[in-house]
């Protein structure tokens, strides 16, 4: 699944793409960035706080009208002072080792992609959902993220979605690159 998509991307046959980028998600110029939000959607620490700070006070005003968000769900707002016109807010699971959390984390990616498609957006940048203060193990989270976005791309082969998996540090970048290398070798499906 992931290995097939990677092969298609390398051969230039896929309309979709997946890339890994290390840096500040608030500086990206794409259709939408995905905020790893808390359930209130009213800002917080880490990437959530950085996105709210960069977007300006209008983002907080719009988020206050959304009545929060449940784990795994996604909601969309305008980007305001960001380069990107939209922000999708999704709430990842707070890690405690339960198997159900894998599904919740996958739902964050799937529901964000579905919402982007509903709004006719074709480039999306994900933060590493739940891997900061929510404590999700980076390697497992990277695997779930890559498998989920690959499944979504395979289910929507003609839509044309460019996915950027952003990394806030080298540990996250190394985890994504390790999963991609394993997929290229056929060691991950």
PDB file of C-alpha atoms in Angstrom:
ATOM      1  CA  UNK A   1       0.000   0.000   0.000  1.00  0.00           C
ATOM      2  CA  UNK A   2       2.517   2.659   1.112  1.00  0.00           C
ATOM      3  CA  UNK A   3       5.290   1.021  -0.912  1.00  0.00           C
ATOM      4  CA  UNK A   4       3.083   1.034  -4.050  1.00  0.00           C
ATOM      5  CA  UNK A   5       2.283   4.728  -3.659  1.00  0.00           C
ATOM      6  CA  UNK A   6       5.943   5.572  -3.079  1.00  0.00           C
ATOM      7  CA  UNK A   7       6.854   3.681  -6.247  1.00  0.00           C
ATOM      8  CA  UNK A   8       4.199   5.576  -8.219  1.00  0.00           C
ATOM      9  CA  UNK A   9       5.422   8.883  -6.822  1.00  0.00           C
ATOM     10  CA  UNK A  10       9.013   8.073  -7.778  1.00  0.00           C
ATOM     11  CA  UNK A  11       7.897   7.176 -11.318  1.00  0.00           C
ATOM     12  CA  UNK A  12       5.825  10.355 -11.603  1.00  0.00           C
ATOM     13  CA  UNK A  13       2.614   8.358 -12.153  1.00  0.00           C
ATOM     14  CA  UNK A  14       0.713   9.522  -9.079  1.00  0.00           C
ATOM     15  CA  UNK A  15      -1.444  12.645  -9.027  1.00  0.00           C
ATOM     16  CA  UNK A  16      -0.922  12.812  -5.259  1.00  0.00           C
ATOM     17  CA  UNK A  17       2.206  13.364  -3.210  1.00  0.00           C
ATOM     18  CA  UNK A  18       3.567  12.904   0.304  1.00  0.00           C
ATOM     19  CA  UNK A  19       6.552  14.853   1.567  1.00  0.00           C
ATOM     20  CA  UNK A  20       8.365  15.304   4.859  1.00  0.00           C
ATOM     21  CA  UNK A  21       9.499  18.811   5.819  1.00  0.00           C
ATOM     22  CA  UNK A  22      11.215  20.077   8.944  1.00  0.00           C
ATOM     23  CA  UNK A  23      10.405  23.572  10.082  1.00  0.00           C
ATOM     24  CA  UNK A  24       7.750  25.931  11.383  1.00  0.00           C
ATOM     25  CA  UNK A  25       4.316  24.924  10.050  1.00  0.00           C
ATOM     26  CA  UNK A  26       3.079  28.508  10.464  1.00  0.00           C
ATOM     27  CA  UNK A  27       5.414  29.659   7.675  1.00  0.00           C
ATOM     28  CA  UNK A  28       4.104  27.266   5.018  1.00  0.00           C
ATOM     29  CA  UNK A  29       2.265  28.580   1.984  1.00  0.00           C
ATOM     30  CA  UNK A  30      -0.228  25.825   1.173  1.00  0.00           C
ATOM     31  CA  UNK A  31      -4.024  25.533   1.048  1.00  0.00           C
ATOM     32  CA  UNK A  32      -4.430  24.425   4.665  1.00  0.00           C
ATOM     33  CA  UNK A  33      -2.362  23.555   7.725  1.00  0.00           C
ATOM     34  CA  UNK A  34      -3.528  21.109  10.390  1.00  0.00           C
ATOM     35  CA  UNK A  35      -3.372  22.232  13.989  1.00  0.00           C
ATOM     36  CA  UNK A  36      -2.872  19.628  16.707  1.00  0.00           C
ATOM     37  CA  UNK A  37      -5.412  21.363  18.915  1.00  0.00           C
ATOM     38  CA  UNK A  38      -6.822  20.748  22.355  1.00  0.00           C
ATOM     39  CA  UNK A  39     -10.529  20.003  22.721  1.00  0.00           C
ATOM     40  CA  UNK A  40     -11.465  23.615  23.525  1.00  0.00           C
ATOM     41  CA  UNK A  41      -9.914  24.874  20.249  1.00  0.00           C
ATOM     42  CA  UNK A  42      -8.985  28.020  22.178  1.00  0.00           C
ATOM     43  CA  UNK A  43      -5.227  27.735  21.847  1.00  0.00           C
ATOM     44  CA  UNK A  44      -2.661  26.109  24.062  1.00  0.00           C
ATOM     45  CA  UNK A  45       1.010  25.234  24.005  1.00  0.00           C
ATOM     46  CA  UNK A  46       3.251  23.814  21.312  1.00  0.00           C
ATOM     47  CA  UNK A  47       2.077  23.991  17.716  1.00  0.00           C
ATOM     48  CA  UNK A  48      -1.438  24.993  18.822  1.00  0.00           C
ATOM     49  CA  UNK A  49      -0.119  28.098  20.583  1.00  0.00           C
ATOM     50  CA  UNK A  50       2.232  28.901  17.700  1.00  0.00           C
ATOM     51  CA  UNK A  51      -0.594  28.718  15.142  1.00  0.00           C
ATOM     52  CA  UNK A  52      -2.886  30.909  17.262  1.00  0.00           C
ATOM     53  CA  UNK A  53      -0.089  33.444  17.824  1.00  0.00           C
ATOM     54  CA  UNK A  54       0.801  33.611  14.129  1.00  0.00           C
ATOM     55  CA  UNK A  55      -2.817  33.761  12.933  1.00  0.00           C
ATOM     56  CA  UNK A  56      -3.783  36.616  15.248  1.00  0.00           C
ATOM     57  CA  UNK A  57      -6.781  37.216  17.505  1.00  0.00           C
ATOM     58  CA  UNK A  58      -9.375  36.608  14.788  1.00  0.00           C
ATOM     59  CA  UNK A  59      -8.580  32.876  14.893  1.00  0.00           C
ATOM     60  CA  UNK A  60      -9.439  32.697  18.590  1.00  0.00           C
ATOM     61  CA  UNK A  61     -12.705  34.556  17.955  1.00  0.00           C
ATOM     62  CA  UNK A  62     -13.719  32.103  15.221  1.00  0.00           C
ATOM     63  CA  UNK A  63     -12.657  29.072  17.278  1.00  0.00           C
ATOM     64  CA  UNK A  64     -14.741  30.252  20.242  1.00  0.00           C
ATOM     65  CA  UNK A  65     -17.856  29.849  18.055  1.00  0.00           C
ATOM     66  CA  UNK A  66     -17.045  26.203  17.163  1.00  0.00           C
ATOM     67  CA  UNK A  67     -18.018  24.692  20.551  1.00  0.00           C
ATOM     68  CA  UNK A  68     -14.817  22.701  20.854  1.00  0.00           C
ATOM     69  CA  UNK A  69     -13.899  19.453  19.135  1.00  0.00           C
ATOM     70  CA  UNK A  70     -13.866  15.795  20.151  1.00  0.00           C
ATOM     71  CA  UNK A  71     -10.825  13.533  19.845  1.00  0.00           C
ATOM     72  CA  UNK A  72     -10.403  12.373  16.250  1.00  0.00           C
ATOM     73  CA  UNK A  73     -12.728  14.995  14.792  1.00  0.00           C
ATOM     74  CA  UNK A  74     -11.703  17.981  12.673  1.00  0.00           C
ATOM     75  CA  UNK A  75     -13.042  21.511  12.194  1.00  0.00           C
ATOM     76  CA  UNK A  76     -11.962  24.222   9.756  1.00  0.00           C
ATOM     77  CA  UNK A  77     -11.376  27.964  10.168  1.00  0.00           C
ATOM     78  CA  UNK A  78      -9.800  30.724   8.164  1.00  0.00           C
ATOM     79  CA  UNK A  79      -6.024  31.246   8.501  1.00  0.00           C
ATOM     80  CA  UNK A  80      -6.170  35.019   9.063  1.00  0.00           C
ATOM     81  CA  UNK A  81      -2.573  36.316   9.371  1.00  0.00           C
ATOM     82  CA  UNK A  82      -1.020  33.006   8.284  1.00  0.00           C
ATOM     83  CA  UNK A  83       0.214  32.447   4.712  1.00  0.00           C
ATOM     84  CA  UNK A  84      -2.288  29.612   4.409  1.00  0.00           C
ATOM     85  CA  UNK A  85      -5.933  30.599   3.892  1.00  0.00           C
ATOM     86  CA  UNK A  86      -7.304  27.837   6.160  1.00  0.00           C
ATOM     87  CA  UNK A  87      -6.520  25.930   9.352  1.00  0.00           C
ATOM     88  CA  UNK A  88      -7.991  22.538  10.174  1.00  0.00           C
ATOM     89  CA  UNK A  89      -8.079  21.869  13.897  1.00  0.00           C
ATOM     90  CA  UNK A  90      -8.023  18.258  15.064  1.00  0.00           C
ATOM     91  CA  UNK A  91      -7.735  16.814  18.547  1.00  0.00           C
ATOM     92  CA  UNK A  92      -5.394  13.877  18.925  1.00  0.00           C
ATOM     93  CA  UNK A  93      -5.506  11.345  21.733  1.00  0.00           C
ATOM     94  CA  UNK A  94      -3.583  11.860  24.968  1.00  0.00           C
ATOM     95  CA  UNK A  95      -1.434   8.733  24.949  1.00  0.00           C
ATOM     96  CA  UNK A  96      -1.982   6.062  27.593  1.00  0.00           C
ATOM     97  CA  UNK A  97      -1.271   2.924  25.561  1.00  0.00           C
ATOM     98  CA  UNK A  98      -4.850   1.888  24.724  1.00  0.00           C
ATOM     99  CA  UNK A  99      -5.307   0.242  21.326  1.00  0.00           C
ATOM    100  CA  UNK A 100      -8.310   2.476  20.603  1.00  0.00           C
ATOM    101  CA  UNK A 101      -5.969   5.466  20.459  1.00  0.00           C
ATOM    102  CA  UNK A 102      -4.491   4.205  17.182  1.00  0.00           C
ATOM    103  CA  UNK A 103      -7.931   4.557  15.620  1.00  0.00           C
ATOM    104  CA  UNK A 104      -8.426   8.005  17.142  1.00  0.00           C
ATOM    105  CA  UNK A 105      -5.084   9.194  15.789  1.00  0.00           C
ATOM    106  CA  UNK A 106      -5.868   7.760  12.353  1.00  0.00           C
ATOM    107  CA  UNK A 107      -9.249   9.532  12.486  1.00  0.00           C
ATOM    108  CA  UNK A 108      -7.436  12.850  12.969  1.00  0.00           C
ATOM    109  CA  UNK A 109      -5.629  12.421   9.652  1.00  0.00           C
ATOM    110  CA  UNK A 110      -8.559  10.893   7.758  1.00  0.00           C
ATOM    111  CA  UNK A 111     -11.120  13.450   8.947  1.00  0.00           C
ATOM    112  CA  UNK A 112      -8.730  16.329   8.212  1.00  0.00           C
ATOM    113  CA  UNK A 113      -8.196  15.064   4.657  1.00  0.00           C
ATOM    114  CA  UNK A 114     -11.932  14.557   4.151  1.00  0.00           C
ATOM    115  CA  UNK A 115     -12.600  18.105   5.373  1.00  0.00           C
ATOM    116  CA  UNK A 116      -9.905  19.502   3.073  1.00  0.00           C
ATOM    117  CA  UNK A 117     -11.452  17.674   0.116  1.00  0.00           C
ATOM    118  CA  UNK A 118     -14.933  18.929   1.063  1.00  0.00           C
ATOM    119  CA  UNK A 119     -13.543  22.482   0.836  1.00  0.00           C
ATOM    120  CA  UNK A 120     -11.729  21.774  -2.471  1.00  0.00           C
ATOM    121  CA  UNK A 121      -8.255  22.182  -0.959  1.00  0.00           C
ATOM    122  CA  UNK A 122      -5.356  20.360  -2.642  1.00  0.00           C
ATOM    123  CA  UNK A 123      -2.312  20.948  -0.430  1.00  0.00           C
ATOM    124  CA  UNK A 124      -2.272  20.172   3.275  1.00  0.00           C
ATOM    125  CA  UNK A 125       0.443  20.322   5.929  1.00  0.00           C
ATOM    126  CA  UNK A 126       0.068  18.189   9.034  1.00  0.00           C
ATOM    127  CA  UNK A 127       1.767  18.803  12.340  1.00  0.00           C
ATOM    128  CA  UNK A 128       2.871  15.618  14.123  1.00  0.00           C
ATOM    129  CA  UNK A 129      -0.437  15.132  15.927  1.00  0.00           C
ATOM    130  CA  UNK A 130      -0.273  14.000  19.577  1.00  0.00           C
ATOM    131  CA  UNK A 131       3.534  13.617  19.629  1.00  0.00           C
ATOM    132  CA  UNK A 132       4.215  16.676  21.794  1.00  0.00           C
ATOM    133  CA  UNK A 133       2.688  17.148  25.233  1.00  0.00           C
ATOM    134  CA  UNK A 134       0.078  14.437  24.468  1.00  0.00           C
ATOM    135  CA  UNK A 135       2.937  11.926  24.646  1.00  0.00           C
ATOM    136  CA  UNK A 136       2.186   9.644  21.690  1.00  0.00           C
ATOM    137  CA  UNK A 137       5.349   7.659  20.833  1.00  0.00           C
ATOM    138  CA  UNK A 138       6.832   9.349  17.777  1.00  0.00           C
ATOM    139  CA  UNK A 139       7.675   6.163  15.832  1.00  0.00           C
ATOM    140  CA  UNK A 140       4.186   4.695  16.222  1.00  0.00           C
ATOM    141  CA  UNK A 141       2.531   8.040  15.445  1.00  0.00           C
ATOM    142  CA  UNK A 142       4.630   8.407  12.268  1.00  0.00           C
ATOM    143  CA  UNK A 143       3.614   4.924  11.116  1.00  0.00           C
ATOM    144  CA  UNK A 144      -0.083   5.630  11.758  1.00  0.00           C
ATOM    145  CA  UNK A 145       0.147   8.989   9.980  1.00  0.00           C
ATOM    146  CA  UNK A 146       1.841   7.567   6.885  1.00  0.00           C
ATOM    147  CA  UNK A 147      -0.411   4.523   6.631  1.00  0.00           C
ATOM    148  CA  UNK A 148      -3.550   6.625   7.079  1.00  0.00           C
ATOM    149  CA  UNK A 149      -2.649   9.291   4.534  1.00  0.00           C
ATOM    150  CA  UNK A 150      -1.611   6.566   2.087  1.00  0.00           C
ATOM    151  CA  UNK A 151      -4.930   4.776   2.530  1.00  0.00           C
ATOM    152  CA  UNK A 152      -6.720   8.072   1.930  1.00  0.00           C
ATOM    153  CA  UNK A 153      -4.708   8.796  -1.211  1.00  0.00           C
ATOM    154  CA  UNK A 154      -5.383   5.281  -2.503  1.00  0.00           C
ATOM    155  CA  UNK A 155      -9.116   5.798  -1.889  1.00  0.00           C
ATOM    156  CA  UNK A 156      -8.989   9.192  -3.696  1.00  0.00           C
ATOM    157  CA  UNK A 157      -6.484   8.549  -6.522  1.00  0.00           C
ATOM    158  CA  UNK A 158      -7.683  11.256  -8.894  1.00  0.00           C
ATOM    159  CA  UNK A 159      -8.332  14.053  -6.399  1.00  0.00           C
ATOM    160  CA  UNK A 160      -4.826  15.515  -6.422  1.00  0.00           C
ATOM    161  CA  UNK A 161      -3.685  16.061  -2.847  1.00  0.00           C
ATOM    162  CA  UNK A 162      -0.197  17.181  -1.853  1.00  0.00           C
ATOM    163  CA  UNK A 163       0.486  16.156   1.737  1.00  0.00           C
ATOM    164  CA  UNK A 164       3.307  17.658   3.773  1.00  0.00           C
ATOM    165  CA  UNK A 165       4.179  15.957   7.054  1.00  0.00           C
ATOM    166  CA  UNK A 166       5.899  18.664   9.070  1.00  0.00           C
ATOM    167  CA  UNK A 167       8.474  17.931  11.729  1.00  0.00           C
ATOM    168  CA  UNK A 168       9.241  20.222  14.626  1.00  0.00           C
ATOM    169  CA  UNK A 169      12.461  18.383  15.519  1.00  0.00           C
ATOM    170  CA  UNK A 170      14.889  15.763  14.234  1.00  0.00           C
ATOM    171  CA  UNK A 171      13.258  12.925  16.207  1.00  0.00           C
ATOM    172  CA  UNK A 172       9.983  13.367  14.318  1.00  0.00           C
ATOM    173  CA  UNK A 173      11.779  13.765  10.980  1.00  0.00           C
ATOM    174  CA  UNK A 174      13.847  10.623  11.612  1.00  0.00           C
ATOM    175  CA  UNK A 175      10.702   8.663  12.530  1.00  0.00           C
ATOM    176  CA  UNK A 176       8.922   9.642   9.285  1.00  0.00           C
ATOM    177  CA  UNK A 177      12.003   8.893   7.186  1.00  0.00           C
ATOM    178  CA  UNK A 178      12.458   5.520   8.915  1.00  0.00           C
ATOM    179  CA  UNK A 179       8.857   4.515   8.142  1.00  0.00           C
ATOM    180  CA  UNK A 180       9.242   5.618   4.509  1.00  0.00           C
ATOM    181  CA  UNK A 181      12.493   3.627   4.136  1.00  0.00           C
ATOM    182  CA  UNK A 182      10.849   0.532   5.629  1.00  0.00           C
ATOM    183  CA  UNK A 183       7.980   0.920   3.157  1.00  0.00           C
ATOM    184  CA  UNK A 184      10.378   1.240   0.216  1.00  0.00           C
ATOM    185  CA  UNK A 185      11.978  -2.042   1.283  1.00  0.00           C
ATOM    186  CA  UNK A 186       8.578  -3.704   1.564  1.00  0.00           C
ATOM    187  CA  UNK A 187       8.967  -4.096   5.328  1.00  0.00           C
ATOM    188  CA  UNK A 188       5.869  -2.099   6.186  1.00  0.00           C
ATOM    189  CA  UNK A 189       2.303  -2.504   5.032  1.00  0.00           C
TER     190      UNK A 189
END
